[in-house]
Amino acid sequence: MAINLTRRNFLKTASLAAASVPLSKVVAKAETGVVKTPLIPPGSFKDTKTAVGGICEMCFWRCQLVGKVRDGRLVKLEGNPKSIDNGTAICARGNAGIKLLYDPDRLKYPLKNVGKRGAPKWKRISWEEALNECASKLKGIVDKYGPHGLAMFPHGASAKYPMHFFEKTVGTPNVSEASFFQCRGIRDTAYVATIGTAPGENVDMPNAKVIMLLGGHFGENVHVSHLKRYLKGLENGAKLIVVDPRFSASAGKADIWVKIKPGTDTAFLLAIMNYLIQNDKYDKKFVEEHGEGFETMAEGISEWTLEKAAAICDVPASQIKEVADLLAANAPNVSIHPGRHVSWYGNDFQRERSLACLTGVLGAYGVKGGFVKPKGPKGFGKVSWPHGEHEGENLKEIAGKYPFAPPGTPTELIRDAALSGDPYPIKGCVIWGQNPIQTIPNQQRTIRMLKQMDFVMCVDVMPTDITMFADILLPECSYLERYDYIKKGTQWNFADKHQQYVSARMPLVDPGFERKDGVWITNEIARRMGYGDKIPVQSQEEMVDKILAGAGLSIAKLKAEDGIHIQPGKDPYGISEDFTVNFANEDLEDEGFPAIPTYIPVEEPPAGYMRLLYGRAPVHTFNRTQNNVWLHAAMPENPVWVNDKVAKRLGLRDGDRVSFVNQDGVKSRTTTTVKVTPGIREDAVYMYHGFGSMNPELTVGYNQGVDDQSLITKLAVDPETGCSGMRNNFVRLVKAS
Amino acid sequence: MQYGMIIDIDKCVGCHACTIACKAEWEVPAQFGRNWVYRLGPAKTSTGELAFTFYPGLCNHCDKPACVDVCPADPVEATFKDVKTGKTKTMEIAATWKDPFNGTVQIDKTRCMGCGACADACPYGARYVNPDLADDESEGKADKCTYCMPRVAEGLQPACVQTCLAGARIFGDLTDPNSEVSKYVKKGAFGLTSKNVQIGPNSRYYGSKKKDIELLKAQAPQEMPEASTRRIMLAKMMQPAMKQIRDLGMLGIAGSLLVKSMQEEDKE
């Protein structure tokens, strides 16, 4: 409660303080027979019913919602007051969910492309025809080329069920999730190689004495309960270190901003570790009890003096020392944030390894304020498609590359195989809720890959860029119109009473038009492809109930508990005796990679070019929200941040319009405005990701701002994981006349 | 009492949830806002430090609201009641007024002519004319933040306060020395005032970092806007003309078409 009164008192005074309205109101009579909308909007509390069980999907954090429904229409979304995760708070995107639900541009009916891929002409067809077409085309490809003749690009919770059908039952290994290969995958496998577990974002920031963010820009990147953690930490007096080439929203709140040269983060981290080790400022007890290969690492990184790193990172040696000393003085209660989107430069596995090792050097595992994994609810049922009999190696194994890849197949290998037909042709493509035009570098290659397919099908809620290349386009229910996977967790502040929660996505309104949920669509296709006997559940409700049943819950029970079940939790602190930090990892060495964290330099910008950096906007999620009329109004385009000295040299003023040319001569299709600021390095420019949609059917977001991905044509692949590094491209700015 | 709101810029992360929640709650057209978030910086302050902060703005429900005096609507007598003490007060009000008991500034949309004089007069730009509410007597109605009085009356927090993930927005009674908002005022929360703009804003800001405060204070309006007498005159002259047109019913037909097309747009 923000108001310093007991809740009861507050309610009493608040209800007393009713808005005083003039008693002698003059009511204007409509004399023309015009039926006016009421002048005073009723507000969400007037004549609305509250629908519980909503789970947001405007990003992937999945805050718990309630919907205010009036006459069958959703008028407002709010945080579920019962939530111990986001509480009553939801972010800008969460609040704007109703504008996605009722977006007139949304997909409404199954469509068949009677034009060309990339220049579609859509014809409305029946579900029956659409499903028959998808099934017969996909089956034809499997019969002719084998299951590996298919590729799938899924994204988000909604695509798990169809993904498992194609991956396990049909048996294609060519599955690439942007959430792994262009995002978190490196982080997860690097931490697994270091501490045996994927980290999530599990740093106990509320109880930390120091928080260190490397590239994390909280406030511009928004996940509600995660931000609550961060802000509680700052409120409790945590010192904040932000390492970023740009003065981000987090840097604005930081005690130390390290204006690092892009691509050199690993050198910075190695110098910190070396300094701590050389000066006996590390956690000896922790390293002895839980460290593996510490001496090997200590010796291997001994060349990393403060001065050496300072020269490479282009920051003062004294500042690296200041950061190291601040961490050491407050160890082990320090949050070394693992990051989230980490596929940056193609040397990212090493950076993530370094973060995990630094956490170990500081002894910050399992302790208050350090890296702490919550102990969430357990015992849920599993719903999954059965594994079929499949033979042959996947592309990773054939190439003998990327042994530390996250689940799925590196995107680049899929695209290469499809374009070359080697080691095998890929002729069918299923795209489910992902927009590979904006998720994967080098759009032209993606487009060529799609054009050589025999069949492309897309399932989405919006006509995204990639849907222009579909033969069949299917309209899916949005997250507000369907049941879906459960969301579970604990309270966000481990200092509070330990509690666990379970909720499951439930529809707040009925699906509009002819939209169908992913379980139904998958099952109907599966049946027609001859896999009817393998179908694990008949409906989305059955799926959710089966998962919940394992924990003694059900949809009905959750509904009776206002959408969220809360149960006692467990103390998350402490680590097991056999918890190990592999400072040196022999498995890596066996595969031909460095056993200890190693700095791999990246290319410098050519003369006259600046490195293109991108990041998050608080009101947008990737490329999913630019057509949302409220969010568009809040941030219609993505201004490019240009250093003030550079701008002066280039003759650019704040607000000028520019287009871009990259190092390969690729030009941006659109323009955006210049934001001149001292808050970015001279060798880089920065913009929000996800703008400049190319599909004219997005009547709000079409061509608004510049698509950063269109300028990312030079590929950088992380050698251990095969993930796409997307910050190794360079641009010139061209003033628009 | 005097309702007020504190924005704690130490906590604010500039996420814009407040602005979108308000749009949803009060059906504010997409291109307008009853509140806003401006992103300030990154810029160098007078000491050469880099700063990057936010200006989450809304109506200030001022002690001496400039908008109230310029409203050209014919005054009516209205009686207000203090729900706490039962005291009543009768006074003449135009279509916008400051409530004598809770200190909020409100609008009677049924009598607003949509002339925009109040929007011009507000040095903070906190008012706009909502064209969605155009009727046969106006091209729209003045609209702004009401401190969510209808929600508060139901015992709820204002929509922006409820959705703020940072707990950066605090609403309460500034005349109650024990309220959270008063504690913030004691800690140094300030309104955005300047030498020539001193109308007693009751939406106030708190920050502990000098550099942030410097950027924020630079957002304070430096001059009171010129009262737009032309607009007021026009509004007055339009009134009888509007009535005549209405009798002809022409505007009624156009208006009904407009409303109908808007309703169709609303339906999916």
mmCIF file of C-alpha atoms in Angstrom, chain A residues 221-489:
data_model
loop_
_atom_site.group_PDB
_atom_site.id
_atom_site.type_symbol
_atom_site.label_atom_id
_atom_site.label_comp_id
_atom_site.label_asym_id
_atom_site.label_seq_id
_atom_site.Cartn_x
_atom_site.Cartn_y
_atom_site.Cartn_z
ATOM 1 C CA ASN A 221 13.560 -3.904 -20.635
ATOM 2 C CA VAL A 222 10.541 -4.668 -18.490
ATOM 3 C CA HIS A 223 9.571 -7.857 -16.683
ATOM 4 C CA VAL A 224 7.402 -6.854 -13.762
ATOM 5 C CA SER A 225 8.482 -9.041 -10.840
ATOM 6 C CA HIS A 226 12.073 -8.944 -12.021
ATOM 7 C CA LEU A 227 12.026 -5.151 -11.927
ATOM 8 C CA LYS A 228 10.430 -5.316 -8.502
ATOM 9 C CA ARG A 229 13.443 -7.326 -7.362
ATOM 10 C CA TYR A 230 15.849 -4.809 -8.815
ATOM 11 C CA LEU A 231 14.042 -1.789 -7.395
ATOM 12 C CA LYS A 232 13.699 -3.392 -3.948
ATOM 13 C CA GLY A 233 17.442 -3.997 -4.006
ATOM 14 C CA LEU A 234 18.135 -0.348 -4.837
ATOM 15 C CA GLU A 235 15.657 0.765 -2.179
ATOM 16 C CA ASN A 236 17.467 -1.439 0.333
ATOM 17 C CA GLY A 237 20.692 0.359 -0.503
ATOM 18 C CA ALA A 238 22.362 -1.932 -3.021
ATOM 19 C CA LYS A 239 25.127 -0.314 -5.043
ATOM 20 C CA LEU A 240 24.504 -0.600 -8.781
ATOM 21 C CA ILE A 241 27.197 -1.253 -11.389
ATOM 22 C CA VAL A 242 26.093 -0.972 -15.008
ATOM 23 C CA VAL A 243 28.414 -2.063 -17.805
ATOM 24 C CA ASP A 244 27.089 -0.798 -21.134
ATOM 25 C CA PRO A 245 28.373 1.212 -24.118
ATOM 26 C CA ARG A 246 25.216 3.287 -23.716
ATOM 27 C CA PHE A 247 23.956 5.322 -20.769
ATOM 28 C CA SER A 248 20.821 3.244 -20.275
ATOM 29 C CA ALA A 249 17.873 3.729 -17.947
ATOM 30 C CA SER A 250 19.752 1.501 -15.509
ATOM 31 C CA ALA A 251 22.929 3.539 -15.921
ATOM 32 C CA GLY A 252 20.847 6.546 -14.880
ATOM 33 C CA LYS A 253 20.349 4.873 -11.506
ATOM 34 C CA ALA A 254 23.856 3.424 -11.263
ATOM 35 C CA ASP A 255 26.661 4.230 -8.848
ATOM 36 C CA ILE A 256 29.224 3.166 -11.427
ATOM 37 C CA TRP A 257 28.695 3.253 -15.179
ATOM 38 C CA VAL A 258 31.361 1.413 -17.156
ATOM 39 C CA LYS A 259 31.255 2.822 -20.679
ATOM 40 C CA ILE A 260 32.730 -0.315 -22.153
ATOM 41 C CA LYS A 261 33.805 -0.804 -25.731
ATOM 42 C CA PRO A 262 31.343 -3.191 -27.370
ATOM 43 C CA GLY A 263 32.472 -6.800 -27.604
ATOM 44 C CA THR A 264 35.139 -6.595 -24.893
ATOM 45 C CA ASP A 265 33.104 -7.591 -21.827
ATOM 46 C CA THR A 266 34.984 -10.851 -21.325
ATOM 47 C CA ALA A 267 38.305 -8.980 -21.033
ATOM 48 C CA PHE A 268 36.713 -6.779 -18.378
ATOM 49 C CA LEU A 269 35.480 -9.793 -16.403
ATOM 50 C CA LEU A 270 38.789 -11.651 -16.685
ATOM 51 C CA ALA A 271 40.670 -8.630 -15.337
ATOM 52 C CA ILE A 272 38.298 -8.388 -12.388
ATOM 53 C CA MET A 273 38.742 -12.078 -11.573
ATOM 54 C CA ASN A 274 42.524 -11.897 -11.988
ATOM 55 C CA TYR A 275 42.727 -8.820 -9.743
ATOM 56 C CA LEU A 276 40.613 -10.494 -7.049
ATOM 57 C CA ILE A 277 42.722 -13.650 -7.186
ATOM 58 C CA GLN A 278 46.103 -11.859 -7.262
ATOM 59 C CA ASN A 279 45.124 -9.677 -4.317
ATOM 60 C CA ASP A 280 43.579 -12.441 -2.226
ATOM 61 C CA LYS A 281 40.176 -10.816 -2.448
ATOM 62 C CA TYR A 282 38.330 -13.928 -3.517
ATOM 63 C CA ASP A 283 36.286 -16.437 -1.519
ATOM 64 C CA LYS A 284 38.954 -19.067 -0.772
ATOM 65 C CA LYS A 285 36.675 -21.245 1.315
ATOM 66 C CA PHE A 286 34.012 -21.436 -1.391
ATOM 67 C CA VAL A 287 36.560 -22.104 -4.114
ATOM 68 C CA GLU A 288 38.159 -24.908 -2.096
ATOM 69 C CA GLU A 289 34.848 -26.545 -1.288
ATOM 70 C CA HIS A 290 33.053 -26.076 -4.585
ATOM 71 C CA GLY A 291 35.600 -25.098 -7.222
ATOM 72 C CA GLU A 292 36.941 -27.359 -9.951
ATOM 73 C CA GLY A 293 39.947 -26.298 -12.002
ATOM 74 C CA PHE A 294 40.413 -23.047 -10.128
ATOM 75 C CA GLU A 295 44.211 -23.095 -10.285
ATOM 76 C CA THR A 296 44.077 -23.753 -14.020
ATOM 77 C CA MET A 297 41.862 -20.715 -14.480
ATOM 78 C CA ALA A 298 43.904 -18.557 -12.099
ATOM 79 C CA GLU A 299 47.037 -19.319 -14.027
ATOM 80 C CA GLY A 300 45.374 -19.040 -17.420
ATOM 81 C CA ILE A 301 43.986 -15.569 -16.762
ATOM 82 C CA SER A 302 47.047 -14.205 -14.953
ATOM 83 C CA GLU A 303 47.983 -12.127 -18.013
ATOM 84 C CA TRP A 304 44.805 -10.069 -17.515
ATOM 85 C CA THR A 305 46.123 -7.075 -15.661
ATOM 86 C CA LEU A 306 43.862 -4.098 -15.059
ATOM 87 C CA GLU A 307 45.924 -2.134 -17.572
ATOM 88 C CA LYS A 308 45.657 -4.749 -20.289
ATOM 89 C CA ALA A 309 41.881 -4.913 -19.952
ATOM 90 C CA ALA A 310 41.624 -1.129 -19.681
ATOM 91 C CA ALA A 311 43.340 -0.739 -23.046
ATOM 92 C CA ILE A 312 41.075 -3.296 -24.690
ATOM 93 C CA CYS A 313 37.823 -2.190 -23.036
ATOM 94 C CA ASP A 314 38.608 1.520 -23.436
ATOM 95 C CA VAL A 315 37.816 2.282 -19.786
ATOM 96 C CA PRO A 316 40.172 3.497 -17.032
ATOM 97 C CA ALA A 317 42.089 0.779 -15.160
ATOM 98 C CA SER A 318 41.104 2.562 -11.969
ATOM 99 C CA GLN A 319 37.449 2.002 -12.784
ATOM 100 C CA ILE A 320 37.903 -1.747 -13.298
ATOM 101 C CA LYS A 321 39.687 -1.797 -9.916
ATOM 102 C CA GLU A 322 36.870 0.230 -8.364
ATOM 103 C CA VAL A 323 34.293 -2.302 -9.612
ATOM 104 C CA ALA A 324 36.371 -5.249 -8.413
ATOM 105 C CA ASP A 325 36.928 -3.700 -4.987
ATOM 106 C CA LEU A 326 33.243 -2.858 -4.595
ATOM 107 C CA LEU A 327 32.314 -6.458 -5.422
ATOM 108 C CA ALA A 328 34.975 -7.887 -3.103
ATOM 109 C CA ALA A 329 34.033 -5.608 -0.215
ATOM 110 C CA ASN A 330 30.421 -6.777 -0.418
ATOM 111 C CA ALA A 331 30.969 -10.424 -1.362
ATOM 112 C CA PRO A 332 29.310 -12.851 -1.173
ATOM 113 C CA ASN A 333 26.091 -10.796 -1.173
ATOM 114 C CA VAL A 334 26.425 -9.647 -4.765
ATOM 115 C CA SER A 335 24.129 -10.188 -7.723
ATOM 116 C CA ILE A 336 26.128 -10.852 -10.885
ATOM 117 C CA HIS A 337 23.259 -10.821 -13.361
ATOM 118 C CA PRO A 338 23.445 -13.588 -15.980
ATOM 119 C CA GLY A 339 21.624 -11.455 -18.561
ATOM 120 C CA ARG A 340 18.735 -12.524 -20.764
ATOM 121 C CA HIS A 341 19.203 -11.696 -24.435
ATOM 122 C CA VAL A 342 22.899 -12.589 -24.758
ATOM 123 C CA SER A 343 23.574 -13.473 -28.415
ATOM 124 C CA TRP A 344 25.624 -10.369 -29.173
ATOM 125 C CA TYR A 345 29.062 -10.789 -30.732
ATOM 126 C CA GLY A 346 29.708 -14.451 -31.481
ATOM 127 C CA ASN A 347 32.004 -14.625 -28.429
ATOM 128 C CA ASP A 348 29.172 -14.798 -25.970
ATOM 129 C CA PHE A 349 29.577 -18.287 -24.532
ATOM 130 C CA GLN A 350 32.881 -17.098 -23.069
ATOM 131 C CA ARG A 351 31.312 -13.993 -21.566
ATOM 132 C CA GLU A 352 28.570 -16.030 -19.939
ATOM 133 C CA ARG A 353 31.150 -18.528 -18.634
ATOM 134 C CA SER A 354 33.061 -15.568 -17.163
ATOM 135 C CA LEU A 355 29.957 -14.284 -15.373
ATOM 136 C CA ALA A 356 29.323 -17.717 -13.881
ATOM 137 C CA CYS A 357 32.984 -18.019 -12.813
ATOM 138 C CA LEU A 358 33.072 -14.504 -11.344
ATOM 139 C CA THR A 359 30.023 -15.423 -9.250
ATOM 140 C CA GLY A 360 32.052 -18.389 -7.969
ATOM 141 C CA VAL A 361 35.198 -16.344 -7.298
ATOM 142 C CA LEU A 362 33.027 -14.101 -5.118
ATOM 143 C CA GLY A 363 31.378 -17.102 -3.427
ATOM 144 C CA ALA A 364 28.011 -15.688 -4.424
ATOM 145 C CA TYR A 365 26.144 -18.968 -5.022
ATOM 146 C CA GLY A 366 23.229 -19.834 -2.771
ATOM 147 C CA VAL A 367 23.766 -16.889 -0.456
ATOM 148 C CA LYS A 368 21.647 -13.902 0.418
ATOM 149 C CA GLY A 369 21.868 -11.372 -2.396
ATOM 150 C CA GLY A 370 23.706 -13.754 -4.676
ATOM 151 C CA PHE A 371 22.723 -16.329 -7.276
ATOM 152 C CA VAL A 372 19.794 -18.177 -5.723
ATOM 153 C CA LYS A 373 17.359 -20.484 -7.466
ATOM 154 C CA PRO A 374 13.826 -20.359 -6.117
ATOM 155 C CA LYS A 375 12.234 -23.581 -4.924
ATOM 156 C CA GLY A 376 9.012 -23.640 -6.879
ATOM 157 C CA PRO A 377 6.049 -25.994 -6.785
ATOM 158 C CA LYS A 378 6.599 -29.508 -8.119
ATOM 159 C CA GLY A 379 4.766 -32.630 -9.169
ATOM 160 C CA PHE A 380 3.026 -31.477 -12.330
ATOM 161 C CA GLY A 381 1.820 -33.875 -14.951
ATOM 162 C CA LYS A 382 3.544 -34.034 -18.321
ATOM 163 C CA VAL A 383 1.699 -33.759 -21.569
ATOM 164 C CA SER A 384 3.814 -34.608 -24.526
ATOM 165 C CA TRP A 385 3.753 -36.150 -27.918
ATOM 166 C CA PRO A 386 5.331 -39.616 -28.107
ATOM 167 C CA HIS A 387 8.696 -40.064 -29.780
ATOM 168 C CA GLY A 388 8.435 -41.787 -33.134
ATOM 169 C CA GLU A 389 11.070 -44.051 -34.662
ATOM 170 C CA HIS A 390 13.499 -41.773 -36.428
ATOM 171 C CA GLU A 391 16.822 -42.511 -37.958
ATOM 172 C CA GLY A 392 19.713 -40.410 -39.113
ATOM 173 C CA GLU A 393 21.744 -37.643 -37.611
ATOM 174 C CA ASN A 394 20.675 -34.067 -37.120
ATOM 175 C CA LEU A 395 22.446 -31.166 -38.810
ATOM 176 C CA LYS A 396 24.553 -30.469 -35.726
ATOM 177 C CA GLU A 397 25.871 -34.020 -35.626
ATOM 178 C CA ILE A 398 26.464 -34.150 -39.375
ATOM 179 C CA ALA A 399 28.412 -30.877 -39.263
ATOM 180 C CA GLY A 400 30.252 -31.995 -36.130
ATOM 181 C CA LYS A 401 29.760 -28.508 -34.764
ATOM 182 C CA TYR A 402 28.247 -26.665 -31.806
ATOM 183 C CA PRO A 403 28.307 -29.376 -29.135
ATOM 184 C CA PHE A 404 27.070 -26.839 -26.589
ATOM 185 C CA ALA A 405 24.075 -25.721 -28.563
ATOM 186 C CA PRO A 406 20.815 -25.240 -26.709
ATOM 187 C CA PRO A 407 17.898 -27.563 -27.522
ATOM 188 C CA GLY A 408 17.003 -27.593 -31.209
ATOM 189 C CA THR A 409 19.172 -26.975 -34.238
ATOM 190 C CA PRO A 410 21.209 -23.806 -34.824
ATOM 191 C CA THR A 411 19.207 -21.600 -37.167
ATOM 192 C CA GLU A 412 22.141 -21.084 -39.494
ATOM 193 C CA LEU A 413 22.519 -24.818 -40.136
ATOM 194 C CA ILE A 414 18.849 -25.109 -41.066
ATOM 195 C CA ARG A 415 19.074 -22.166 -43.436
ATOM 196 C CA ASP A 416 22.316 -23.399 -45.008
ATOM 197 C CA ALA A 417 20.896 -26.879 -45.577
ATOM 198 C CA ALA A 418 17.687 -25.518 -47.057
ATOM 199 C CA LEU A 419 19.572 -23.211 -49.421
ATOM 200 C CA SER A 420 22.191 -25.758 -50.527
ATOM 201 C CA GLY A 421 20.219 -28.991 -50.297
ATOM 202 C CA ASP A 422 23.233 -30.334 -48.452
ATOM 203 C CA PRO A 423 23.329 -32.602 -46.399
ATOM 204 C CA TYR A 424 19.658 -32.947 -47.229
ATOM 205 C CA PRO A 425 16.886 -30.831 -48.741
ATOM 206 C CA ILE A 426 14.447 -28.975 -46.491
ATOM 207 C CA LYS A 427 11.247 -28.366 -48.401
ATOM 208 C CA GLY A 428 8.511 -27.770 -45.845
ATOM 209 C CA CYS A 429 8.365 -25.025 -43.251
ATOM 210 C CA VAL A 430 6.076 -24.558 -40.266
ATOM 211 C CA ILE A 431 6.294 -21.144 -38.598
ATOM 212 C CA TRP A 432 4.321 -20.803 -35.378
ATOM 213 C CA GLY A 433 4.268 -17.466 -33.591
ATOM 214 C CA GLN A 434 7.779 -16.493 -34.621
ATOM 215 C CA ASN A 435 8.712 -13.808 -37.125
ATOM 216 C CA PRO A 436 12.032 -15.062 -38.544
ATOM 217 C CA ILE A 437 12.254 -11.978 -40.756
ATOM 218 C CA GLN A 438 13.012 -9.950 -37.644
ATOM 219 C CA THR A 439 14.546 -12.635 -35.414
ATOM 220 C CA ILE A 440 17.241 -14.013 -37.700
ATOM 221 C CA PRO A 441 20.106 -12.033 -39.287
ATOM 222 C CA ASN A 442 20.392 -11.662 -43.049
ATOM 223 C CA GLN A 443 16.774 -11.392 -44.148
ATOM 224 C CA GLN A 444 17.511 -12.042 -47.793
ATOM 225 C CA ARG A 445 18.826 -15.510 -46.958
ATOM 226 C CA THR A 446 15.707 -16.229 -44.898
ATOM 227 C CA ILE A 447 13.521 -15.104 -47.796
ATOM 228 C CA ARG A 448 15.486 -17.251 -50.253
ATOM 229 C CA MET A 449 15.139 -20.201 -47.886
ATOM 230 C CA LEU A 450 11.372 -19.764 -47.815
ATOM 231 C CA LYS A 451 11.090 -19.289 -51.562
ATOM 232 C CA GLN A 452 12.755 -22.656 -52.236
ATOM 233 C CA MET A 453 10.256 -24.495 -50.021
ATOM 234 C CA ASP A 454 7.524 -26.679 -51.486
ATOM 235 C CA PHE A 455 5.204 -25.578 -48.705
ATOM 236 C CA VAL A 456 5.174 -22.889 -46.020
ATOM 237 C CA MET A 457 2.514 -22.586 -43.342
ATOM 238 C CA CYS A 458 2.243 -19.908 -40.662
ATOM 239 C CA VAL A 459 0.155 -19.775 -37.535
ATOM 240 C CA ASP A 460 -0.053 -16.419 -35.795
ATOM 241 C CA VAL A 461 -2.338 -13.849 -34.234
ATOM 242 C CA MET A 462 -1.124 -10.972 -36.399
ATOM 243 C CA PRO A 463 -0.088 -10.587 -40.029
ATOM 244 C CA THR A 464 3.603 -10.324 -39.184
ATOM 245 C CA ASP A 465 6.329 -9.915 -41.818
ATOM 246 C CA ILE A 466 6.929 -13.635 -42.183
ATOM 247 C CA THR A 467 3.254 -14.364 -42.873
ATOM 248 C CA MET A 468 3.702 -12.696 -46.275
ATOM 249 C CA PHE A 469 5.645 -15.797 -47.284
ATOM 250 C CA ALA A 470 3.042 -18.354 -46.207
ATOM 251 C CA ASP A 471 1.018 -20.554 -48.540
ATOM 252 C CA ILE A 472 -1.519 -21.184 -45.794
ATOM 253 C CA LEU A 473 -2.000 -18.745 -42.932
ATOM 254 C CA LEU A 474 -3.950 -19.844 -39.865
ATOM 255 C CA PRO A 475 -5.450 -17.512 -37.257
ATOM 256 C CA GLU A 476 -4.648 -18.449 -33.676
ATOM 257 C CA CYS A 477 -6.419 -17.417 -30.493
ATOM 258 C CA SER A 478 -4.558 -14.752 -28.608
ATOM 259 C CA TYR A 479 -3.479 -15.361 -25.027
ATOM 260 C CA LEU A 480 -6.716 -13.808 -23.827
ATOM 261 C CA GLU A 481 -8.929 -16.296 -25.693
ATOM 262 C CA ARG A 482 -7.488 -19.677 -24.756
ATOM 263 C CA TYR A 483 -6.217 -22.092 -22.128
ATOM 264 C CA ASP A 484 -2.492 -22.634 -22.011
ATOM 265 C CA TYR A 485 0.456 -23.893 -20.038
ATOM 266 C CA ILE A 486 0.709 -23.215 -16.336
ATOM 267 C CA LYS A 487 2.757 -20.469 -14.777
ATOM 268 C CA LYS A 488 4.321 -21.280 -11.444
ATOM 269 C CA GLY A 489 6.884 -19.782 -9.128
#
